[in-house]
PDB file of C-alpha atoms in Angstrom:
ATOM      1  CA  MET A   1       0.030  -0.093  -0.006  1.00  0.00           C
ATOM      2  CA  SER A   2       1.440   3.201  -0.950  1.00  0.00           C
ATOM      3  CA  PRO A   3       1.875   6.044   1.946  1.00  0.00           C
ATOM      4  CA  THR A   4      -1.220   8.106   0.335  1.00  0.00           C
ATOM      5  CA  GLY A   5      -3.416   5.475   0.386  1.00  0.00           C
ATOM      6  CA  SER A   6      -2.846   4.359   4.155  1.00  0.00           C
ATOM      7  CA  HIS A   7      -4.371   5.391   7.305  1.00  0.00           C
ATOM      8  CA  ALA A   8      -1.205   7.342   8.326  1.00  0.00           C
ATOM      9  CA  PHE A   9      -1.376   9.746   5.385  1.00  0.00           C
ATOM     10  CA  VAL A  10      -4.934  10.820   6.292  1.00  0.00           C
ATOM     11  CA  ASP A  11      -3.931  10.707  10.229  1.00  0.00           C
ATOM     12  CA  ASP A  12      -0.866  12.974   9.347  1.00  0.00           C
ATOM     13  CA  LEU A  13      -2.660  15.175   6.797  1.00  0.00           C
ATOM     14  CA  ALA A  14      -5.565  15.644   9.132  1.00  0.00           C
ATOM     15  CA  LEU A  15      -3.272  16.755  12.153  1.00  0.00           C
ATOM     16  CA  ARG A  16      -1.304  19.171   9.856  1.00  0.00           C
ATOM     17  CA  HIS A  17      -4.668  20.821   8.667  1.00  0.00           C
ATOM     18  CA  LEU A  18      -6.706  20.167  11.427  1.00  0.00           C
ATOM     19  CA  ASP A  19      -6.938  23.772  12.427  1.00  0.00           C
ATOM     20  CA  ALA A  20      -8.338  25.066   9.052  1.00  0.00           C
ATOM     21  CA  ALA A  21     -10.461  21.935   8.881  1.00  0.00           C
ATOM     22  CA  TYR A  22     -12.056  23.163  12.049  1.00  0.00           C
ATOM     23  CA  ASN A  23     -12.074  27.256  11.172  1.00  0.00           C
ATOM     24  CA  LEU A  24     -13.748  25.894   7.741  1.00  0.00           C
ATOM     25  CA  GLY A  25     -16.305  24.037   9.633  1.00  0.00           C
ATOM     26  CA  ARG A  26     -16.970  26.841  12.398  1.00  0.00           C
ATOM     27  CA  TRP A  27     -17.859  29.142   9.574  1.00  0.00           C
ATOM     28  CA  LEU A  28     -19.584  27.136   7.370  1.00  0.00           C
ATOM     29  CA  LEU A  29     -21.878  25.774  10.462  1.00  0.00           C
ATOM     30  CA  GLY A  30     -21.590  28.596  12.852  1.00  0.00           C
ATOM     31  CA  ASN A  31     -20.564  26.920  16.040  1.00  0.00           C
ATOM     32  CA  GLU A  32     -17.872  25.024  17.265  1.00  0.00           C
ATOM     33  CA  GLN A  33     -19.690  21.568  18.473  1.00  0.00           C
ATOM     34  CA  ASP A  34     -21.256  20.839  14.737  1.00  0.00           C
ATOM     35  CA  ALA A  35     -17.718  21.754  13.379  1.00  0.00           C
ATOM     36  CA  ALA A  36     -15.856  19.522  15.474  1.00  0.00           C
ATOM     37  CA  ASP A  37     -18.305  16.790  14.638  1.00  0.00           C
ATOM     38  CA  ALA A  38     -18.240  17.906  11.101  1.00  0.00           C
ATOM     39  CA  VAL A  39     -14.151  17.547  11.385  1.00  0.00           C
ATOM     40  CA  HIS A  40     -14.233  13.899  12.816  1.00  0.00           C
ATOM     41  CA  ASP A  41     -17.054  13.092  10.247  1.00  0.00           C
ATOM     42  CA  ALA A  42     -14.570  14.142   7.997  1.00  0.00           C
ATOM     43  CA  TYR A  43     -11.559  11.994   9.114  1.00  0.00           C
ATOM     44  CA  LEU A  44     -13.613   8.838   9.408  1.00  0.00           C
ATOM     45  CA  ARG A  45     -14.625   9.573   5.630  1.00  0.00           C
ATOM     46  CA  ALA A  46     -11.034  10.376   4.431  1.00  0.00           C
ATOM     47  CA  ALA A  47      -9.608   7.045   6.157  1.00  0.00           C
ATOM     48  CA  ARG A  48     -12.170   5.157   4.426  1.00  0.00           C
ATOM     49  CA  ALA A  49     -11.564   6.879   0.653  1.00  0.00           C
ATOM     50  CA  SER A  50      -7.555   6.899   1.578  1.00  0.00           C
ATOM     51  CA  ASP A  51      -7.023   3.917  -0.802  1.00  0.00           C
ATOM     52  CA  SER A  52      -8.955   5.944  -3.627  1.00  0.00           C
ATOM     53  CA  TYR A  53      -6.749   9.144  -2.937  1.00  0.00           C
ATOM     54  CA  ALA A  54      -5.638   9.931  -6.882  1.00  0.00           C
ATOM     55  CA  GLY A  55      -2.705  12.369  -5.372  1.00  0.00           C
ATOM     56  CA  GLY A  56      -2.798  16.244  -6.066  1.00  0.00           C
ATOM     57  CA  ASN A  57      -2.955  18.753  -3.471  1.00  0.00           C
ATOM     58  CA  ALA A  58      -3.698  16.460  -0.310  1.00  0.00           C
ATOM     59  CA  ARG A  59      -4.535  19.769   1.792  1.00  0.00           C
ATOM     60  CA  ALA A  60      -7.126  20.471  -0.939  1.00  0.00           C
ATOM     61  CA  TRP A  61      -8.645  17.300  -1.026  1.00  0.00           C
ATOM     62  CA  TRP A  62      -9.151  17.061   2.951  1.00  0.00           C
ATOM     63  CA  LEU A  63     -10.752  20.840   3.039  1.00  0.00           C
ATOM     64  CA  ALA A  64     -13.129  19.478   0.253  1.00  0.00           C
ATOM     65  CA  ILE A  65     -14.175  16.389   2.464  1.00  0.00           C
ATOM     66  CA  VAL A  66     -14.499  18.834   5.722  1.00  0.00           C
ATOM     67  CA  ARG A  67     -16.166  21.229   3.250  1.00  0.00           C
ATOM     68  CA  ASN A  68     -18.712  18.236   2.158  1.00  0.00           C
ATOM     69  CA  CYS A  69     -19.233  16.829   5.437  1.00  0.00           C
ATOM     70  CA  CYS A  70     -20.365  20.496   6.506  1.00  0.00           C
ATOM     71  CA  LEU A  71     -22.841  21.277   3.553  1.00  0.00           C
ATOM     72  CA  ALA A  72     -24.365  17.878   4.370  1.00  0.00           C
ATOM     73  CA  ARG A  73     -25.020  19.011   8.537  1.00  0.00           C
ATOM     74  CA  LEU A  74     -26.408  22.172   6.671  1.00  0.00           C
ATOM     75  CA  ALA A  75     -28.619  19.996   4.626  1.00  0.00           C
ATOM     76  CA  ILE A  76     -30.219  18.238   7.612  1.00  0.00           C
ATOM     77  CA  ARG A  77     -30.635  21.453   9.467  1.00  0.00           C
ATOM     78  CA  ASN A  78     -32.719  22.945   6.331  1.00  0.00           C
ATOM     79  CA  LYS A  79     -34.771  19.725   6.506  1.00  0.00           C
ATOM     80  CA  GLU A  80     -35.558  20.454  10.173  1.00  0.00           C
ATOM     81  CA  LYS A  81     -35.861  23.888   9.648  1.00  0.00           C
ATOM     82  CA  ARG A  82     -34.034  24.692  12.712  1.00  0.00           C
ATOM     83  CA  ASN A  83     -32.281  28.082  13.473  1.00  0.00           C
ATOM     84  CA  VAL A  84     -28.828  28.667  13.179  1.00  0.00           C
ATOM     85  CA  ALA A  85     -27.179  30.621  15.689  1.00  0.00           C
ATOM     86  CA  ILE A  86     -23.846  32.214  14.655  1.00  0.00           C
ATOM     87  CA  ASP A  87     -21.317  31.717  17.225  1.00  0.00           C
ATOM     88  CA  GLN A  88     -20.125  35.406  18.650  1.00  0.00           C
ATOM     89  CA  HIS A  89     -16.592  34.421  19.111  1.00  0.00           C
ATOM     90  CA  PRO A  90     -14.415  36.798  16.755  1.00  0.00           C
ATOM     91  CA  LEU A  91     -12.171  33.590  16.051  1.00  0.00           C
ATOM     92  CA  THR A  92     -10.761  35.122  12.573  1.00  0.00           C
ATOM     93  CA  ALA A  93     -11.200  38.865  13.049  1.00  0.00           C
ATOM     94  CA  GLU A  94      -8.018  39.614  13.709  1.00  0.00           C
ATOM     95  CA  HIS A  95      -6.880  38.580  10.188  1.00  0.00           C
ATOM     96  CA  TRP A  96      -8.749  41.132   8.874  1.00  0.00           C
ATOM     97  CA  MET A  97      -7.120  43.842  10.872  1.00  0.00           C
ATOM     98  CA  PRO A  98      -3.403  44.498  11.912  1.00  0.00           C
ATOM     99  CA  HIS A  99      -2.669  43.205  15.249  1.00  0.00           C
ATOM    100  CA  THR A 100      -1.378  46.096  17.341  1.00  0.00           C
ATOM    101  CA  ASP A 101       0.387  45.785  21.116  1.00  0.00           C
ATOM    102  CA  ALA A 102      -0.973  49.164  21.888  1.00  0.00           C
ATOM    103  CA  ASP A 103      -0.607  49.755  25.676  1.00  0.00           C
ATOM    104  CA  ASP A 104      -3.532  52.275  25.538  1.00  0.00           C
ATOM    105  CA  VAL A 105      -6.988  50.619  26.770  1.00  0.00           C
ATOM    106  CA  GLU A 106      -8.598  53.208  24.377  1.00  0.00           C
ATOM    107  CA  ASP A 107      -6.805  51.771  21.482  1.00  0.00           C
ATOM    108  CA  ARG A 108      -7.668  48.057  22.328  1.00  0.00           C
ATOM    109  CA  ILE A 109     -11.396  48.804  22.714  1.00  0.00           C
ATOM    110  CA  ASP A 110     -11.433  50.528  19.684  1.00  0.00           C
ATOM    111  CA  SER A 111      -9.637  47.374  17.997  1.00  0.00           C
ATOM    112  CA  ALA A 112     -11.848  44.698  19.784  1.00  0.00           C
ATOM    113  CA  LYS A 113     -15.193  46.648  18.389  1.00  0.00           C
ATOM    114  CA  ARG A 114     -13.317  46.742  14.871  1.00  0.00           C
ATOM    115  CA  GLN A 115     -12.665  42.870  15.023  1.00  0.00           C
ATOM    116  CA  ARG A 116     -16.518  42.280  16.277  1.00  0.00           C
ATOM    117  CA  LEU A 117     -17.792  44.625  13.362  1.00  0.00           C
ATOM    118  CA  ILE A 118     -15.603  42.761  10.903  1.00  0.00           C
ATOM    119  CA  THR A 119     -16.726  39.122  11.886  1.00  0.00           C
ATOM    120  CA  GLN A 120     -20.284  40.475  12.146  1.00  0.00           C
ATOM    121  CA  HIS A 121     -20.147  41.924   8.367  1.00  0.00           C
ATOM    122  CA  LEU A 122     -18.149  38.567   7.570  1.00  0.00           C
ATOM    123  CA  GLN A 123     -20.818  36.427   9.009  1.00  0.00           C
ATOM    124  CA  ASN A 124     -23.867  38.278   7.026  1.00  0.00           C
ATOM    125  CA  LEU A 125     -21.950  37.668   3.719  1.00  0.00           C
ATOM    126  CA  PRO A 126     -23.653  35.279   1.296  1.00  0.00           C
ATOM    127  CA  ASP A 127     -22.364  31.757   2.037  1.00  0.00           C
ATOM    128  CA  HIS A 128     -20.480  31.485  -1.388  1.00  0.00           C
ATOM    129  CA  PHE A 129     -18.884  34.835  -0.844  1.00  0.00           C
ATOM    130  CA  ARG A 130     -17.773  34.207   2.769  1.00  0.00           C
ATOM    131  CA  GLU A 131     -16.438  30.810   1.966  1.00  0.00           C
ATOM    132  CA  VAL A 132     -14.176  31.743  -0.720  1.00  0.00           C
ATOM    133  CA  LEU A 133     -12.842  34.832   1.841  1.00  0.00           C
ATOM    134  CA  ILE A 134     -12.209  32.480   4.602  1.00  0.00           C
ATOM    135  CA  LEU A 135     -10.400  29.818   2.237  1.00  0.00           C
ATOM    136  CA  ARG A 136      -8.189  32.849   0.674  1.00  0.00           C
ATOM    137  CA  GLU A 137      -7.500  35.234   3.474  1.00  0.00           C
ATOM    138  CA  ILE A 138      -7.625  32.888   6.495  1.00  0.00           C
ATOM    139  CA  GLU A 139      -6.687  29.561   5.491  1.00  0.00           C
ATOM    140  CA  GLU A 140      -4.339  30.915   2.926  1.00  0.00           C
ATOM    141  CA  LEU A 141      -5.396  28.680  -0.154  1.00  0.00           C
ATOM    142  CA  SER A 142      -4.256  29.315  -3.377  1.00  0.00           C
ATOM    143  CA  TYR A 143      -7.075  30.201  -6.213  1.00  0.00           C
ATOM    144  CA  ARG A 144      -6.276  26.670  -7.584  1.00  0.00           C
ATOM    145  CA  GLU A 145      -6.646  24.977  -4.584  1.00  0.00           C
ATOM    146  CA  ILE A 146      -9.901  26.470  -3.901  1.00  0.00           C
ATOM    147  CA  ALA A 147     -11.397  25.975  -7.208  1.00  0.00           C
ATOM    148  CA  ASP A 148     -10.243  22.232  -6.778  1.00  0.00           C
ATOM    149  CA  LEU A 149     -11.911  22.180  -3.244  1.00  0.00           C
ATOM    150  CA  LEU A 150     -15.161  23.913  -4.425  1.00  0.00           C
ATOM    151  CA  GLN A 151     -14.924  22.141  -7.595  1.00  0.00           C
ATOM    152  CA  THR A 152     -15.656  25.366  -9.570  1.00  0.00           C
ATOM    153  CA  PRO A 153     -13.470  27.194 -12.573  1.00  0.00           C
ATOM    154  CA  ILE A 154     -10.627  29.274 -11.144  1.00  0.00           C
ATOM    155  CA  GLY A 155     -12.448  32.356 -12.548  1.00  0.00           C
ATOM    156  CA  THR A 156     -15.745  31.656 -10.561  1.00  0.00           C
ATOM    157  CA  VAL A 157     -13.288  31.786  -7.192  1.00  0.00           C
ATOM    158  CA  MET A 158     -11.537  35.275  -8.551  1.00  0.00           C
ATOM    159  CA  SER A 159     -15.087  36.650  -9.191  1.00  0.00           C
ATOM    160  CA  ARG A 160     -16.425  35.434  -5.841  1.00  0.00           C
ATOM    161  CA  LEU A 161     -13.237  36.576  -4.058  1.00  0.00           C
ATOM    162  CA  ALA A 162     -13.544  40.111  -5.709  1.00  0.00           C
ATOM    163  CA  ARG A 163     -17.187  40.527  -4.966  1.00  0.00           C
ATOM    164  CA  GLY A 164     -16.889  39.164  -1.717  1.00  0.00           C
ATOM    165  CA  ARG A 165     -14.216  41.772  -0.422  1.00  0.00           C
ATOM    166  CA  ALA A 166     -16.158  44.589  -2.318  1.00  0.00           C
ATOM    167  CA  LEU A 167     -19.224  43.735  -0.208  1.00  0.00           C
ATOM    168  CA  LEU A 168     -17.255  43.312   2.911  1.00  0.00           C
ATOM    169  CA  GLN A 169     -15.575  46.878   2.344  1.00  0.00           C
ATOM    170  CA  LYS A 170     -18.883  48.413   1.470  1.00  0.00           C
ATOM    171  CA  ALA A 171     -20.467  47.183   4.625  1.00  0.00           C
ATOM    172  CA  LEU A 172     -17.782  48.186   6.741  1.00  0.00           C
ATOM    173  CA  ALA A 173     -17.472  51.759   5.128  1.00  0.00           C
ATOM    174  CA  ASP A 174     -21.283  52.180   5.242  1.00  0.00           C
ATOM    175  CA  ASN A 175     -21.131  51.180   9.209  1.00  0.00           C
ATOM    176  CA  VAL A 176     -18.526  53.839   9.459  1.00  0.00           C
ATOM    177  CA  THR A 177     -20.770  56.330   7.932  1.00  0.00           C
ATOM    178  CA  MET A 178     -23.638  55.695   9.960  1.00  0.00           C
ATOM    179  CA  GLN A 179     -21.671  56.275  13.281  1.00  0.00           C
ATOM    180  CA  ALA A 180     -19.599  59.572  11.934  1.00  0.00           C
ATOM    181  CA  PRO A 181     -20.427  62.656  14.246  1.00  0.00           C
ATOM    182  CA  TYR A 182     -22.525  65.364  12.853  1.00  0.00           C
ATOM    183  CA  GLY A 183     -21.261  68.748  12.740  1.00  0.00           C
ATOM    184  CA  LEU A 184     -17.615  68.457  14.390  1.00  0.00           C
TER     185      LEU A 184
END
């Protein structure tokens, strides 16, 4: 059995990219417990399918399995017509804002507000835009890896990424405009 067709291959792959898998699951499913369950399901699927792995980008293969498990869970949710509460933990907001070690309390409070705002607007984006933003900006996958993972043309990935960035920037700009003080 080749190393890519073994359970050791899946173990190593899952461990190396566990944070990325969990982060993707959390963003797609909206909470930590469902993300952990989906990653576990993905591991089991990957272990069963390890003999059929045909080579190529292993990280994209693993994250595609995680994504498919998440989408399957979402389909079940939709059938059950349950409401999904988005976790308020700003896990990835720091990726959108530069991190500072400011000693000033006001700066830290402002930074925390900006992080919450970015997280909120990111969560409000349509799924297909949020998904490519998370994969590209936070998980740092290449356009090709995202295209392989989503099984879509690379041009579609680039288009969704550009549109998602524009929507996020507009939402953030609109929020700043609405909070601007008048008359000063």
